[in-house]
């Protein structure tokens, strides 16, 4: 199985996320959606959707072609490892009593994370980075009780300006 990261520009219409994610199951493809992250761009009419999926080469190609046919999909880019930057955000709430806080803080600092909340018996840590970094951080926390964990899923951008596309004032896709 191969893993693929696609970055889609989509029209910001109701039901777009459901419509796109439904494409993966509707056709009976043997493919997994590993993560799905969606957010508005600087243009309120357009959102950026990052889909990480796993499957065989042929199926991943078919999904990409089917996505390109959807009316709400404006543009699709493959985010390849050497030519893109991808990140994920996690927030983790850990049971942390007074005596446990300093070791947790030390590990958090090594990974350039932030403590965003502290109570008498817990801490919330925010960490952003490549998925491998976040997994390594979570491995080091195995001796502590993780009370809650939230992951955003991967989002990313291609490097450079060669494949940047924008929507002009008439709603047409333009290369930079």
Coordinates of N, CA, C and O in Angstrom, one line a residue:
X1 N 0.8 -1.2 0.0 CA 0.0 0.0 0.0 C 0.9 1.2 0.0 O 1.9 1.3 0.7
X2 N 0.5 2.2 -0.8 CA 1.2 3.5 -0.9 C 0.4 4.5 -0.2 O -0.9 4.5 -0.2
X3 N 1.1 5.5 0.3 CA 0.4 6.7 1.0 C 0.5 7.9 0.1 O 1.6 8.1 -0.5
X4 N -0.6 8.6 0.0 CA -0.6 9.8 -0.9 C -1.2 11.0 -0.1 O -2.2 10.8 0.6
X5 N -0.6 12.2 -0.3 CA -1.2 13.4 0.2 C -1.6 14.3 -0.9 O -0.8 14.6 -1.8
X6 N -2.9 14.6 -0.9 CA -3.5 15.5 -1.9 C -4.0 16.8 -1.3 O -4.6 16.8 -0.2
X7 N -3.7 17.9 -2.0 CA -4.1 19.2 -1.5 C -5.1 19.7 -2.6 O -4.8 19.8 -3.7
X8 N -6.4 19.9 -2.1 CA -7.4 20.3 -3.0 C -7.9 21.7 -2.7 O -8.0 22.1 -1.6
X9 N -8.1 22.5 -3.7 CA -8.8 23.8 -3.6 C -10.2 23.5 -4.0 O -10.5 22.9 -5.1
X10 N -11.1 23.8 -3.1 CA -12.5 23.5 -3.3 C -13.4 24.7 -3.1 O -13.1 25.5 -2.3
X11 N -14.5 24.8 -3.8 CA -15.4 25.9 -3.6 C -16.0 25.7 -2.2 O -16.4 24.5 -1.8
X12 N -16.2 26.7 -1.5 CA -16.7 26.7 -0.1 C -18.2 26.6 -0.1 O -18.9 27.6 0.3
X13 N -18.7 25.5 -0.5 CA -20.2 25.3 -0.6 C -20.6 24.3 0.5 O -19.8 23.4 0.8
X14 N -21.9 24.3 0.9 CA -22.3 23.3 1.9 C -22.3 21.9 1.3 O -22.6 21.7 0.1
X15 N -21.8 21.0 2.1 CA -21.8 19.6 1.7 C -20.6 19.1 0.9 O -20.5 18.0 0.5
X16 N -19.7 20.0 0.6 CA -18.5 19.7 -0.2 C -17.6 18.6 0.5 O -17.3 17.6 -0.2
X17 N -17.4 18.8 1.8 CA -16.6 17.8 2.5 C -17.2 16.4 2.5 O -16.6 15.4 2.2
X18 N -18.5 16.4 2.7 CA -19.2 15.1 2.7 C -19.2 14.5 1.3 O -19.0 13.3 1.2
X19 N -19.4 15.3 0.3 CA -19.4 14.8 -1.1 C -18.1 14.2 -1.5 O -18.0 13.1 -2.1
X20 N -17.0 14.9 -1.1 CA -15.7 14.4 -1.5 C -15.3 13.2 -0.7 O -14.8 12.2 -1.2
X21 N -15.5 13.2 0.6 CA -15.2 12.0 1.4 C -16.1 10.8 1.0 O -15.6 9.6 1.1
X22 N -17.3 11.0 0.6 CA -18.2 10.0 0.2 C -17.7 9.3 -1.1 O -18.0 8.1 -1.3
X23 N -16.9 10.0 -1.9 CA -16.4 9.5 -3.1 C -15.5 8.2 -2.8 O -15.5 7.3 -3.6
X24 N -14.8 8.3 -1.7 CA -13.9 7.2 -1.3 C -14.6 5.9 -1.0 O -14.1 4.8 -1.3
X25 N -15.8 6.0 -0.5 CA -16.6 4.8 -0.1 C -17.6 4.4 -1.2 O -17.9 3.2 -1.4
X26 N -18.2 5.4 -1.9 CA -19.2 5.2 -2.8 C -18.9 4.2 -3.9 O -19.7 3.4 -4.3
X27 N -17.7 4.3 -4.5 CA -17.3 3.4 -5.6 C -16.7 2.1 -5.2 O -16.3 1.3 -6.0
X28 N -16.7 1.8 -3.9 CA -16.2 0.6 -3.4 C -14.7 0.5 -3.5 O -14.1 -0.7 -3.6
X29 N -14.0 1.6 -3.5 CA -12.5 1.5 -3.6 C -11.9 0.9 -2.3 O -12.4 1.2 -1.2
X30 N -10.9 0.2 -2.5 CA -10.2 -0.4 -1.4 C -9.1 0.6 -1.0 O -7.9 0.5 -1.3
X31 N -9.5 1.7 -0.3 CA -8.7 2.8 0.1 C -9.1 3.3 1.4 O -10.2 3.3 1.8
X32 N -8.1 3.8 2.2 CA -8.4 4.4 3.5 C -8.1 5.9 3.4 O -7.2 6.4 2.8
X33 N -9.0 6.7 4.1 CA -8.7 8.1 4.4 C -8.0 8.1 5.7 O -8.6 7.8 6.7
X34 N -6.7 8.4 5.7 CA -5.9 8.4 7.0 C -6.1 9.7 7.7 O -6.1 9.7 8.9
X35 N -6.3 10.8 7.0 CA -6.6 12.1 7.6 C -7.2 13.0 6.6 O -7.0 12.9 5.4
X36 N -8.1 13.9 7.1 CA -8.8 14.9 6.3 C -8.8 16.2 7.0 O -9.3 16.2 8.2
X37 N -8.2 17.2 6.5 CA -8.2 18.5 7.1 C -8.7 19.6 6.1 O -8.3 19.6 5.0
X38 N -9.6 20.4 6.6 CA -10.2 21.4 5.7 C -10.2 22.8 6.4 O -10.5 22.9 7.6
X39 N -9.9 23.8 5.7 CA -9.9 25.2 6.2 C -10.1 26.2 5.1 O -9.7 26.0 4.0
X40 N -10.7 27.3 5.5 CA -10.9 28.4 4.5 C -9.5 29.0 4.1 O -8.6 29.1 5.0
X41 N -9.4 29.4 2.9 CA -8.2 30.1 2.5 C -8.4 31.6 2.7 O -9.4 32.0 3.3
X42 N -7.5 32.4 2.1 CA -7.6 33.9 2.2 C -8.8 34.4 1.5 O -9.3 35.5 1.7
X43 N -9.3 33.5 0.5 CA -10.5 33.8 -0.2 C -11.7 33.1 0.4 O -11.7 31.8 0.4
X44 N -12.6 33.7 1.0 CA -13.7 33.1 1.7 C -14.6 32.1 0.8 O -15.3 31.3 1.4
X45 N -14.5 32.2 -0.5 CA -15.2 31.4 -1.4 C -14.5 30.0 -1.6 O -15.1 29.2 -2.2
X46 N -13.3 29.9 -1.1 CA -12.5 28.7 -1.4 C -11.9 28.2 -0.1 O -11.4 28.9 0.7
X47 N -11.9 26.8 0.0 CA -11.2 26.2 1.1 C -10.1 25.3 0.6 O -10.2 24.8 -0.6
X48 N -9.2 25.0 1.4 CA -8.1 24.1 1.1 C -8.4 22.8 1.9 O -8.6 22.8 3.1
X49 N -8.4 21.7 1.2 CA -8.7 20.4 1.8 C -7.5 19.5 1.6 O -7.0 19.4 0.4
X50 N -6.9 19.0 2.7 CA -5.8 18.0 2.5 C -6.3 16.7 2.9 O -6.8 16.4 4.0
X51 N -6.1 15.7 2.0 CA -6.5 14.3 2.2 C -5.3 13.4 2.1 O -4.5 13.5 1.1
X52 N -5.1 12.7 3.2 CA -4.0 11.7 3.2 C -4.7 10.3 3.1 O -5.6 10.0 3.9
X53 N -4.4 9.6 2.1 CA -5.0 8.3 1.8 C -4.0 7.2 1.5 O -2.9 7.5 1.1
X54 N -4.4 6.0 1.8 CA -3.5 4.8 1.5 C -4.3 3.8 0.6 O -5.4 3.6 0.8
X55 N -3.5 3.3 -0.3 CA -4.1 2.3 -1.2 C -3.1 1.8 -2.2 O -2.0 2.3 -2.2
X56 N -3.5 1.0 -3.2 CA -2.6 0.6 -4.2 C -2.5 1.7 -5.3 O -3.4 2.6 -5.3
X57 N -1.5 1.7 -6.1 CA -1.2 2.7 -7.0 C -2.4 3.0 -8.0 O -2.8 4.2 -8.2
X58 N -3.0 2.0 -8.5 CA -4.1 2.1 -9.5 C -5.3 2.8 -8.8 O -5.9 3.7 -9.4
X59 N -5.6 2.4 -7.6 CA -6.8 3.0 -6.9 C -6.5 4.4 -6.6 O -7.4 5.3 -6.7
X60 N -5.3 4.8 -6.1 CA -5.0 6.2 -5.8 C -5.1 7.0 -7.0 O -5.6 8.2 -7.0
X61 N -4.7 6.5 -8.2 CA -4.8 7.3 -9.4 C -6.3 7.5 -9.8 O -6.7 8.6 -10.2
X62 N -7.1 6.4 -9.6 CA -8.5 6.5 -9.9 C -9.2 7.6 -9.0 O -10.0 8.4 -9.5
X63 N -8.9 7.6 -7.8 CA -9.5 8.5 -6.8 C -9.1 10.0 -7.3 O -10.0 10.8 -7.3
X64 N -7.9 10.2 -7.6 CA -7.4 11.5 -8.1 C -8.2 12.0 -9.3 O -8.7 13.1 -9.4
X65 N -8.4 11.0 -10.2 CA -9.2 11.4 -11.5 C -10.6 11.7 -11.1 O -11.2 12.6 -11.7
X66 N -11.2 10.9 -10.2 CA -12.6 11.1 -9.9 C -12.8 12.4 -9.1 O -13.8 13.1 -9.3
X67 N -11.8 12.8 -8.3 CA -11.9 14.1 -7.6 C -11.8 15.2 -8.6 O -12.5 16.2 -8.4
X68 N -11.0 15.1 -9.6 CA -10.8 16.2 -10.6 C -12.1 16.4 -11.3 O -12.3 17.5 -11.8
X69 N -13.0 15.4 -11.4 CA -14.2 15.5 -12.2 C -15.3 16.2 -11.3 O -16.3 16.7 -11.9
X70 N -15.1 16.3 -10.0 CA -16.2 16.9 -9.2 C -16.3 18.4 -9.5 O -15.3 19.1 -9.6
X71 N -17.5 18.9 -9.5 CA -17.8 20.3 -9.9 C -17.1 21.3 -8.8 O -16.7 22.4 -9.2
X72 N -17.2 21.0 -7.6 CA -16.7 21.9 -6.5 C -15.1 21.9 -6.4 O -14.6 22.7 -5.7
X73 N -14.5 20.9 -7.0 CA -13.0 20.9 -6.9 C -12.4 21.8 -8.0 O -12.6 21.6 -9.2
X74 N -11.6 22.8 -7.5 CA -11.0 23.8 -8.4 C -9.7 23.4 -8.8 O -9.3 23.6 -10.0
X75 N -8.9 22.7 -7.9 CA -7.5 22.4 -8.3 C -7.1 21.2 -7.4 O -7.5 21.1 -6.2
X76 N -6.2 20.4 -7.8 CA -5.6 19.3 -7.1 C -4.1 19.3 -7.2 O -3.6 19.4 -8.3
X77 N -3.4 19.1 -6.1 CA -1.9 18.9 -6.1 C -1.6 17.7 -5.3 O -2.1 17.5 -4.2
X78 N -0.6 17.0 -5.8 CA 0.0 15.9 -5.0 C 1.1 16.6 -4.2 O 2.0 17.3 -4.7
X79 N 1.1 16.3 -2.9 CA 2.2 16.9 -2.0 C 3.2 15.8 -1.8 O 3.0 14.9 -1.0
X80 N 4.3 15.8 -2.7 CA 5.3 14.8 -2.6 C 6.3 15.1 -1.5 O 6.6 16.3 -1.2
X81 N 6.9 14.1 -0.8 CA 7.8 14.4 0.3 C 8.9 15.4 0.1 O 9.1 16.2 0.9
X82 N 9.6 15.3 -1.0 CA 10.7 16.3 -1.2 C 10.4 17.6 -1.7 O 11.1 18.6 -1.6
X83 N 9.1 17.8 -2.2 CA 8.8 19.1 -2.8 C 7.6 19.7 -2.1 O 6.9 20.6 -2.6
X84 N 7.4 19.4 -0.8 CA 6.3 20.0 0.0 C 6.7 20.0 1.4 O 7.6 19.3 1.9
X85 N 5.9 20.8 2.2 CA 6.0 20.9 3.6 C 4.7 20.5 4.2 O 3.7 21.0 3.9
X86 N 4.7 19.4 5.1 CA 3.5 19.0 5.7 C 3.7 19.1 7.2 O 4.8 18.8 7.8
X87 N 2.6 19.4 7.9 CA 2.6 19.4 9.4 C 1.3 18.9 9.9 O 0.3 18.9 9.2
X88 N 1.3 18.6 11.2 CA 0.1 18.2 11.9 C 0.2 18.9 13.3 O 1.3 19.1 13.8
X89 N -1.0 19.1 13.9 CA -1.0 19.7 15.3 C -1.7 18.6 16.2 O -2.7 18.0 15.8
X90 N -1.1 18.4 17.3 CA -1.8 17.6 18.3 C -1.9 18.4 19.6 O -1.1 19.3 19.9
X91 N -3.0 18.1 20.3 CA -3.1 18.6 21.7 C -3.4 17.4 22.6 O -4.2 16.5 22.2
X92 N -2.6 17.3 23.6 CA -2.7 16.1 24.5 C -2.9 16.6 26.0 O -2.1 17.5 26.4
X93 N -3.9 16.0 26.6 CA -4.1 16.3 28.0 C -3.5 15.1 28.8 O -3.9 14.0 28.6
X94 N -2.6 15.4 29.8 CA -2.0 14.4 30.6 C -2.3 14.6 32.0 O -2.3 15.8 32.5
X95 N -2.5 13.5 32.7 CA -2.6 13.7 34.2 C -1.2 14.0 34.7 O -0.2 13.3 34.4
X96 N -1.1 15.1 35.4 CA 0.2 15.6 35.9 C 0.1 16.2 37.3 O -0.5 17.3 37.4
X97 N 0.6 15.5 38.2 CA 0.6 16.1 39.6 C 1.9 16.9 39.7 O 2.8 16.9 38.8
X98 N 2.0 17.6 40.8 CA 3.2 18.5 41.0 C 4.5 17.8 40.7 O 5.4 18.4 40.0
X99 N 4.7 16.6 41.2 CA 6.0 15.9 41.0 C 6.3 15.5 39.6 O 7.4 15.2 39.2
X100 N 5.3 15.4 38.8 CA 5.4 14.9 37.4 C 5.6 16.0 36.4 O 5.9 15.8 35.3
X101 N 5.3 17.2 36.8 CA 5.3 18.3 35.8 C 6.6 18.7 35.2 O 6.7 18.9 34.0
X102 N 7.7 18.7 36.0 CA 9.0 19.1 35.4 C 9.5 18.1 34.4 O 9.9 18.5 33.3
X103 N 9.4 16.8 34.6 CA 9.8 15.8 33.5 C 9.0 16.0 32.2 O 9.5 15.9 31.1
X104 N 7.7 16.2 32.4 CA 6.8 16.4 31.2 C 7.2 17.7 30.5 O 7.3 17.8 29.3
X105 N 7.5 18.8 31.3 CA 7.9 20.1 30.7 C 9.2 19.9 30.0 O 9.4 20.5 28.9
X106 N 10.2 19.1 30.5 CA 11.5 18.9 29.8 C 11.3 18.2 28.5 O 11.9 18.7 27.5
X107 N 10.5 17.2 28.4 CA 10.2 16.5 27.1 C 9.5 17.4 26.2 O 9.9 17.5 25.0
X108 N 8.6 18.2 26.7 CA 7.8 19.1 25.8 C 8.8 20.2 25.2 O 8.7 20.5 24.0
X109 N 9.7 20.7 26.0 CA 10.7 21.7 25.5 C 11.6 21.1 24.4 O 11.9 21.8 23.4
X110 N 12.0 19.8 24.6 CA 12.9 19.2 23.6 C 12.2 19.1 22.3 O 12.8 19.3 21.2
X111 N 10.9 18.9 22.3 CA 10.1 18.8 21.0 C 9.5 20.1 20.6 O 8.7 20.2 19.6
X112 N 9.9 21.2 21.2 CA 9.4 22.6 20.9 C 7.9 22.7 21.0 O 7.3 23.4 20.2
X113 N 7.4 22.0 22.0 CA 5.9 22.1 22.3 C 5.6 23.2 23.2 O 6.5 23.9 23.7
X114 N 4.3 23.4 23.5 CA 3.9 24.5 24.4 C 2.9 23.9 25.4 O 2.0 23.1 25.0
X115 N 3.1 24.3 26.7 CA 2.1 24.0 27.7 C 1.0 25.1 27.5 O 1.3 26.2 27.7
X116 N -0.2 24.7 27.2 CA -1.3 25.7 27.0 C -2.3 25.7 28.1 O -3.1 26.6 28.1
X117 N -2.2 24.8 29.0 CA -3.2 24.8 30.1 C -2.6 23.9 31.2 O -2.0 22.9 31.0
X118 N -2.7 24.4 32.5 CA -2.3 23.6 33.6 C -3.4 23.7 34.7 O -3.9 24.8 35.0
X119 N -3.8 22.6 35.3 CA -4.7 22.6 36.4 C -3.9 21.8 37.6 O -2.8 21.4 37.4
X120 N -4.6 21.6 38.7 CA -4.0 20.9 39.8 C -3.6 19.5 39.4 O -2.7 19.0 40.0
X121 N -4.3 18.9 38.5 CA -4.0 17.5 38.2 C -3.8 17.1 36.7 O -3.7 16.0 36.4
X122 N -3.7 18.2 35.9 CA -3.4 17.9 34.5 C -2.7 19.0 33.8 O -2.6 20.1 34.3
X123 N -2.2 18.7 32.6 CA -1.6 19.7 31.7 C -2.1 19.4 30.3 O -2.3 18.3 29.9
X124 N -2.2 20.5 29.5 CA -2.5 20.3 28.1 C -1.3 20.8 27.3 O -0.8 22.0 27.5
X125 N -0.8 20.0 26.4 CA 0.4 20.3 25.6 C 0.0 20.4 24.1 O -0.8 19.6 23.6
X126 N 0.5 21.4 23.5 CA 0.3 21.7 22.0 C 1.6 21.4 21.3 O 2.6 21.9 21.8
X127 N 1.6 20.6 20.3 CA 2.8 20.4 19.5 C 2.5 20.3 18.0 O 1.5 19.7 17.6
X128 N 3.3 20.9 17.3 CA 3.1 21.0 15.8 C 4.4 20.4 15.2 O 5.5 20.7 15.6
X129 N 4.2 19.6 14.1 CA 5.4 19.1 13.4 C 5.0 18.0 12.4 O 3.8 17.7 12.2
X130 N 6.1 17.4 11.9 CA 5.9 16.2 11.0 C 5.3 15.1 11.9 O 5.6 14.9 13.1
X131 N 4.5 14.2 11.2 CA 3.8 13.1 11.9 C 4.8 12.2 12.7 O 4.5 11.8 13.8
X132 N 6.0 12.0 12.2 CA 7.0 11.2 12.9 C 7.4 11.8 14.2 O 7.6 11.1 15.2
X133 N 7.6 13.1 14.2 CA 8.0 13.8 15.4 C 6.9 13.7 16.5 O 7.1 13.5 17.6
X134 N 5.6 13.9 16.0 CA 4.5 13.8 17.0 C 4.4 12.4 17.6 O 4.1 12.2 18.8
X135 N 4.6 11.4 16.7 CA 4.5 10.0 17.2 C 5.6 9.7 18.2 O 5.4 9.0 19.2
X136 N 6.8 10.2 17.9 CA 8.0 10.1 18.9 C 7.7 10.7 20.2 O 8.0 10.2 21.3
X137 N 7.1 11.9 20.2 CA 6.7 12.6 21.4 C 5.7 11.8 22.2 O 5.9 11.6 23.4
X138 N 4.7 11.3 21.5 CA 3.7 10.4 22.2 C 4.3 9.2 22.8 O 3.9 8.7 23.9
X139 N 5.3 8.6 22.1 CA 6.0 7.4 22.7 C 6.7 7.8 24.0 O 6.7 6.9 24.9
X140 N 7.2 9.0 24.1 CA 7.9 9.3 25.3 C 6.9 9.6 26.5 O 7.3 9.7 27.6
X141 N 5.7 9.8 26.1 CA 4.7 10.1 27.2 C 4.0 8.8 27.7 O 3.1 8.9 28.4
X142 N 4.4 7.6 27.2 CA 3.7 6.4 27.5 C 3.7 6.1 29.0 O 2.8 5.4 29.5
X143 N 4.6 6.6 29.8 CA 4.6 6.4 31.2 C 3.6 7.2 32.0 O 3.4 7.1 33.2
X144 N 3.0 8.2 31.3 CA 2.0 9.1 31.9 C 0.6 8.7 31.4 O 0.4 8.1 30.3
X145 N -0.4 9.1 32.2 CA -1.8 8.8 31.8 C -2.3 9.9 30.8 O -2.4 11.1 31.2
X146 N -2.5 9.5 29.6 CA -3.1 10.4 28.6 C -4.6 10.4 28.8 O -5.2 9.4 28.7
X147 N -5.1 11.6 29.2 CA -6.5 11.7 29.4 C -7.3 12.0 28.2 O -8.4 11.5 28.0
X148 N -6.8 12.8 27.3 CA -7.4 13.2 26.0 C -6.3 13.5 25.0 O -5.3 14.0 25.3
X149 N -6.7 13.2 23.7 CA -5.7 13.4 22.6 C -6.5 13.8 21.4 O -7.5 13.2 21.1
X150 N -6.1 15.0 20.8 CA -6.8 15.4 19.6 C -5.7 15.7 18.5 O -4.7 16.3 18.8
X151 N -5.9 15.2 17.3 CA -5.0 15.4 16.2 C -5.7 16.1 15.1 O -6.9 15.7 14.8
X152 N -5.1 17.1 14.4 CA -5.8 17.8 13.4 C -5.8 17.0 12.0 O -6.6 17.3 11.2
X153 N -4.8 16.1 11.9 CA -4.6 15.6 10.5 C -3.6 16.4 9.8 O -3.3 17.5 10.2
X154 N -3.0 15.9 8.8 CA -1.9 16.5 8.1 C -2.5 17.6 7.2 O -3.5 17.5 6.6
X155 N -1.8 18.7 7.1 CA -2.0 19.8 6.1 C -0.7 20.2 5.6 O 0.4 19.9 6.1
X156 N -0.7 20.8 4.4 CA 0.6 21.1 3.8 C 0.5 22.0 2.6 O -0.6 22.3 2.1
X157 N 1.7 22.4 2.1 CA 1.8 23.2 1.0 C 3.0 22.8 0.2 O 4.0 22.2 0.7
X158 N 3.0 23.0 -1.2 CA 4.1 22.6 -2.0 C 5.2 23.7 -1.8 O 4.8 24.9 -1.4
X159 N 6.4 23.4 -2.1 CA 7.5 24.3 -2.0 C 7.5 25.2 -3.2 O 7.2 24.8 -4.3
X160 N 8.0 26.5 -3.1 CA 8.1 27.3 -4.2 C 6.9 27.9 -4.8 O 5.8 27.7 -4.2
X161 N 7.0 28.5 -5.9 CA 5.8 29.2 -6.5 C 5.4 28.6 -7.9 O 4.5 29.1 -8.5
X162 N 6.1 27.6 -8.3 CA 5.9 27.0 -9.7 C 4.5 26.5 -9.9 O 3.9 26.7 -11.0
X163 N 3.8 26.0 -8.9 CA 2.5 25.4 -9.1 C 1.4 26.1 -8.3 O 0.3 25.6 -8.1
X164 N 1.6 27.4 -7.9 CA 0.7 28.1 -7.2 C -0.5 28.6 -8.1 O -0.2 29.1 -9.2
X165 N -1.7 28.3 -7.7 CA -2.9 28.7 -8.5 C -3.7 29.6 -7.6 O -3.9 29.4 -6.4
X166 N -4.3 30.6 -8.2 CA -5.2 31.5 -7.5 C -6.5 31.7 -8.3 O -6.5 31.5 -9.5
X167 N -7.5 32.1 -7.7 CA -8.8 32.4 -8.3 C -8.9 33.9 -8.5 O -8.8 34.6 -7.5
X168 N -9.1 34.3 -9.8 CA -9.2 35.7 -10.0 C -10.6 36.3 -9.7 O -11.4 35.5 -9.2
X169 N -10.8 37.6 -9.8 CA -12.0 38.2 -9.5 C -13.2 37.7 -10.3 O -14.4 37.9 -9.9
X170 N -13.0 37.0 -11.4 CA -14.0 36.5 -12.2 C -14.3 35.0 -11.9 O -15.1 34.4 -12.6
X171 N -13.6 34.5 -10.9 CA -13.8 33.1 -10.5 C -13.0 32.1 -11.4 O -13.3 30.9 -11.3
X172 N -12.0 32.5 -12.1 CA -11.3 31.7 -13.0 C -9.9 31.3 -12.3 O -9.3 32.2 -11.6
X173 N -9.5 30.1 -12.4 CA -8.2 29.6 -11.9 C -7.1 30.2 -12.7 O -7.1 30.1 -13.9
X174 N -6.1 30.8 -12.0 CA -5.0 31.4 -12.7 C -3.7 30.9 -12.1 O -3.6 30.7 -10.9
X175 N -2.7 30.6 -12.9 CA -1.3 30.3 -12.4 C -0.6 31.6 -12.0 O -0.9 32.6 -12.6
X176 N 0.2 31.5 -11.0 CA 1.0 32.7 -10.6 C 2.0 33.1 -11.6 O 2.5 32.4 -12.3

